[in-house]
Amino acid sequence: MEQEYAMKKVFGILAIAVFIYGYLNRDTNLGVGIIMFFAFSFWAIVFIRAANNRRYWDDY
């Protein structure tokens, strides 16, 4: 459990660093692509987790 939390924290820091890099280079195609990728990934994760939670509550 503790290890999983540490992994999430490291991944979160990396994600923020890459997003900031993309934002600073947003006048290039690469920067725009990074921003779009993270925005899409974030919303996909939010919707998937919401769907999983709904399924979980239906079971119990």
C-alpha positions as protocol buffer text, in pm:
chain_id: "A"
residue {
  index: 1
  type: MET
  ca { x: 0 y: 0 z: 0 }
}
residue {
  index: 2
  type: GLU
  ca { x: 275 y: 241 z: 96 }
}
residue {
  index: 3
  type: GLN
  ca { x: 474 y: 149 z: -214 }
}
residue {
  index: 4
  type: GLU
  ca { x: 170 y: 205 z: -438 }
}
residue {
  index: 5
  type: TYR
  ca { x: 122 y: 553 z: -289 }
}
residue {
  index: 6
  type: ALA
  ca { x: 489 y: 636 z: -350 }
}
residue {
  index: 7
  type: MET
  ca { x: 459 y: 521 z: -712 }
}
residue {
  index: 8
  type: LYS
  ca { x: 152 y: 741 z: -765 }
}
residue {
  index: 9
  type: LYS
  ca { x: 337 y: 1037 z: -614 }
}
residue {
  index: 10
  type: VAL
  ca { x: 640 y: 986 z: -841 }
}
residue {
  index: 11
  type: PHE
  ca { x: 416 y: 943 z: -1147 }
}
residue {
  index: 12
  type: GLY
  ca { x: 221 y: 1256 z: -1051 }
}
residue {
  index: 13
  type: ILE
  ca { x: 538 y: 1462 z: -1021 }
}
residue {
  index: 14
  type: LEU
  ca { x: 661 y: 1334 z: -1360 }
}
residue {
  index: 15
  type: ALA
  ca { x: 323 y: 1406 z: -1517 }
}
residue {
  index: 16
  type: ILE
  ca { x: 324 y: 1764 z: -1382 }
}
residue {
  index: 17
  type: ALA
  ca { x: 682 y: 1817 z: -1502 }
}
residue {
  index: 18
  type: VAL
  ca { x: 600 y: 1694 z: -1854 }
}
residue {
  index: 19
  type: PHE
  ca { x: 282 y: 1904 z: -1861 }
}
residue {
  index: 20
  type: ILE
  ca { x: 475 y: 2217 z: -1757 }
}
residue {
  index: 21
  type: TYR
  ca { x: 732 y: 2141 z: -2029 }
}
residue {
  index: 22
  type: GLY
  ca { x: 453 y: 2109 z: -2285 }
}
residue {
  index: 23
  type: TYR
  ca { x: 291 y: 2430 z: -2162 }
}
residue {
  index: 24
  type: LEU
  ca { x: 617 y: 2626 z: -2189 }
}
residue {
  index: 25
  type: ASN
  ca { x: 663 y: 2493 z: -2545 }
}
residue {
  index: 26
  type: ARG
  ca { x: 298 y: 2536 z: -2644 }
}
residue {
  index: 27
  type: ASP
  ca { x: 394 y: 2735 z: -2955 }
}
residue {
  index: 28
  type: THR
  ca { x: 543 y: 2413 z: -3098 }
}
residue {
  index: 29
  type: ASN
  ca { x: 345 y: 2113 z: -3221 }
}
residue {
  index: 30
  type: LEU
  ca { x: 510 y: 1890 z: -2959 }
}
residue {
  index: 31
  type: GLY
  ca { x: 400 y: 2115 z: -2672 }
}
residue {
  index: 32
  type: VAL
  ca { x: 41 y: 2129 z: -2798 }
}
residue {
  index: 33
  type: GLY
  ca { x: 41 y: 1752 z: -2842 }
}
residue {
  index: 34
  type: ILE
  ca { x: 160 y: 1699 z: -2484 }
}
residue {
  index: 35
  type: ILE
  ca { x: -110 y: 1929 z: -2346 }
}
residue {
  index: 36
  type: MET
  ca { x: -383 y: 1759 z: -2551 }
}
residue {
  index: 37
  type: PHE
  ca { x: -257 y: 1414 z: -2449 }
}
residue {
  index: 38
  type: PHE
  ca { x: -262 y: 1497 z: -2078 }
}
residue {
  index: 39
  type: ALA
  ca { x: -602 y: 1664 z: -2095 }
}
residue {
  index: 40
  type: PHE
  ca { x: -748 y: 1361 z: -2275 }
}
residue {
  index: 41
  type: SER
  ca { x: -576 y: 1115 z: -2038 }
}
residue {
  index: 42
  type: PHE
  ca { x: -701 y: 1302 z: -1731 }
}
residue {
  index: 43
  type: TRP
  ca { x: -1064 y: 1300 z: -1841 }
}
residue {
  index: 44
  type: ALA
  ca { x: -1043 y: 937 z: -1959 }
}
residue {
  index: 45
  type: ILE
  ca { x: -913 y: 833 z: -1614 }
}
residue {
  index: 46
  type: VAL
  ca { x: -1185 y: 1037 z: -1439 }
}
residue {
  index: 47
  type: PHE
  ca { x: -1463 y: 877 z: -1645 }
}
residue {
  index: 48
  type: ILE
  ca { x: -1321 y: 524 z: -1613 }
}
residue {
  index: 49
  type: ARG
  ca { x: -1292 y: 558 z: -1234 }
}
residue {
  index: 50
  type: ALA
  ca { x: -1646 y: 697 z: -1212 }
}
residue {
  index: 51
  type: ALA
  ca { x: -1776 y: 401 z: -1416 }
}
residue {
  index: 52
  type: ASN
  ca { x: -1583 y: 153 z: -1198 }
}
residue {
  index: 53
  type: ASN
  ca { x: -1718 y: 312 z: -881 }
}
residue {
  index: 54
  type: ARG
  ca { x: -2074 y: 292 z: -1010 }
}
residue {
  index: 55
  type: ARG
  ca { x: -2027 y: -76 z: -1097 }
}
residue {
  index: 56
  type: TYR
  ca { x: -1876 y: -136 z: -752 }
}
residue {
  index: 57
  type: TRP
  ca { x: -2174 y: 19 z: -573 }
}
residue {
  index: 58
  type: ASP
  ca { x: -2419 y: -183 z: -785 }
}
residue {
  index: 59
  type: ASP
  ca { x: -2260 y: -507 z: -662 }
}
residue {
  index: 60
  type: TYR
  ca { x: -2305 y: -427 z: -292 }
}
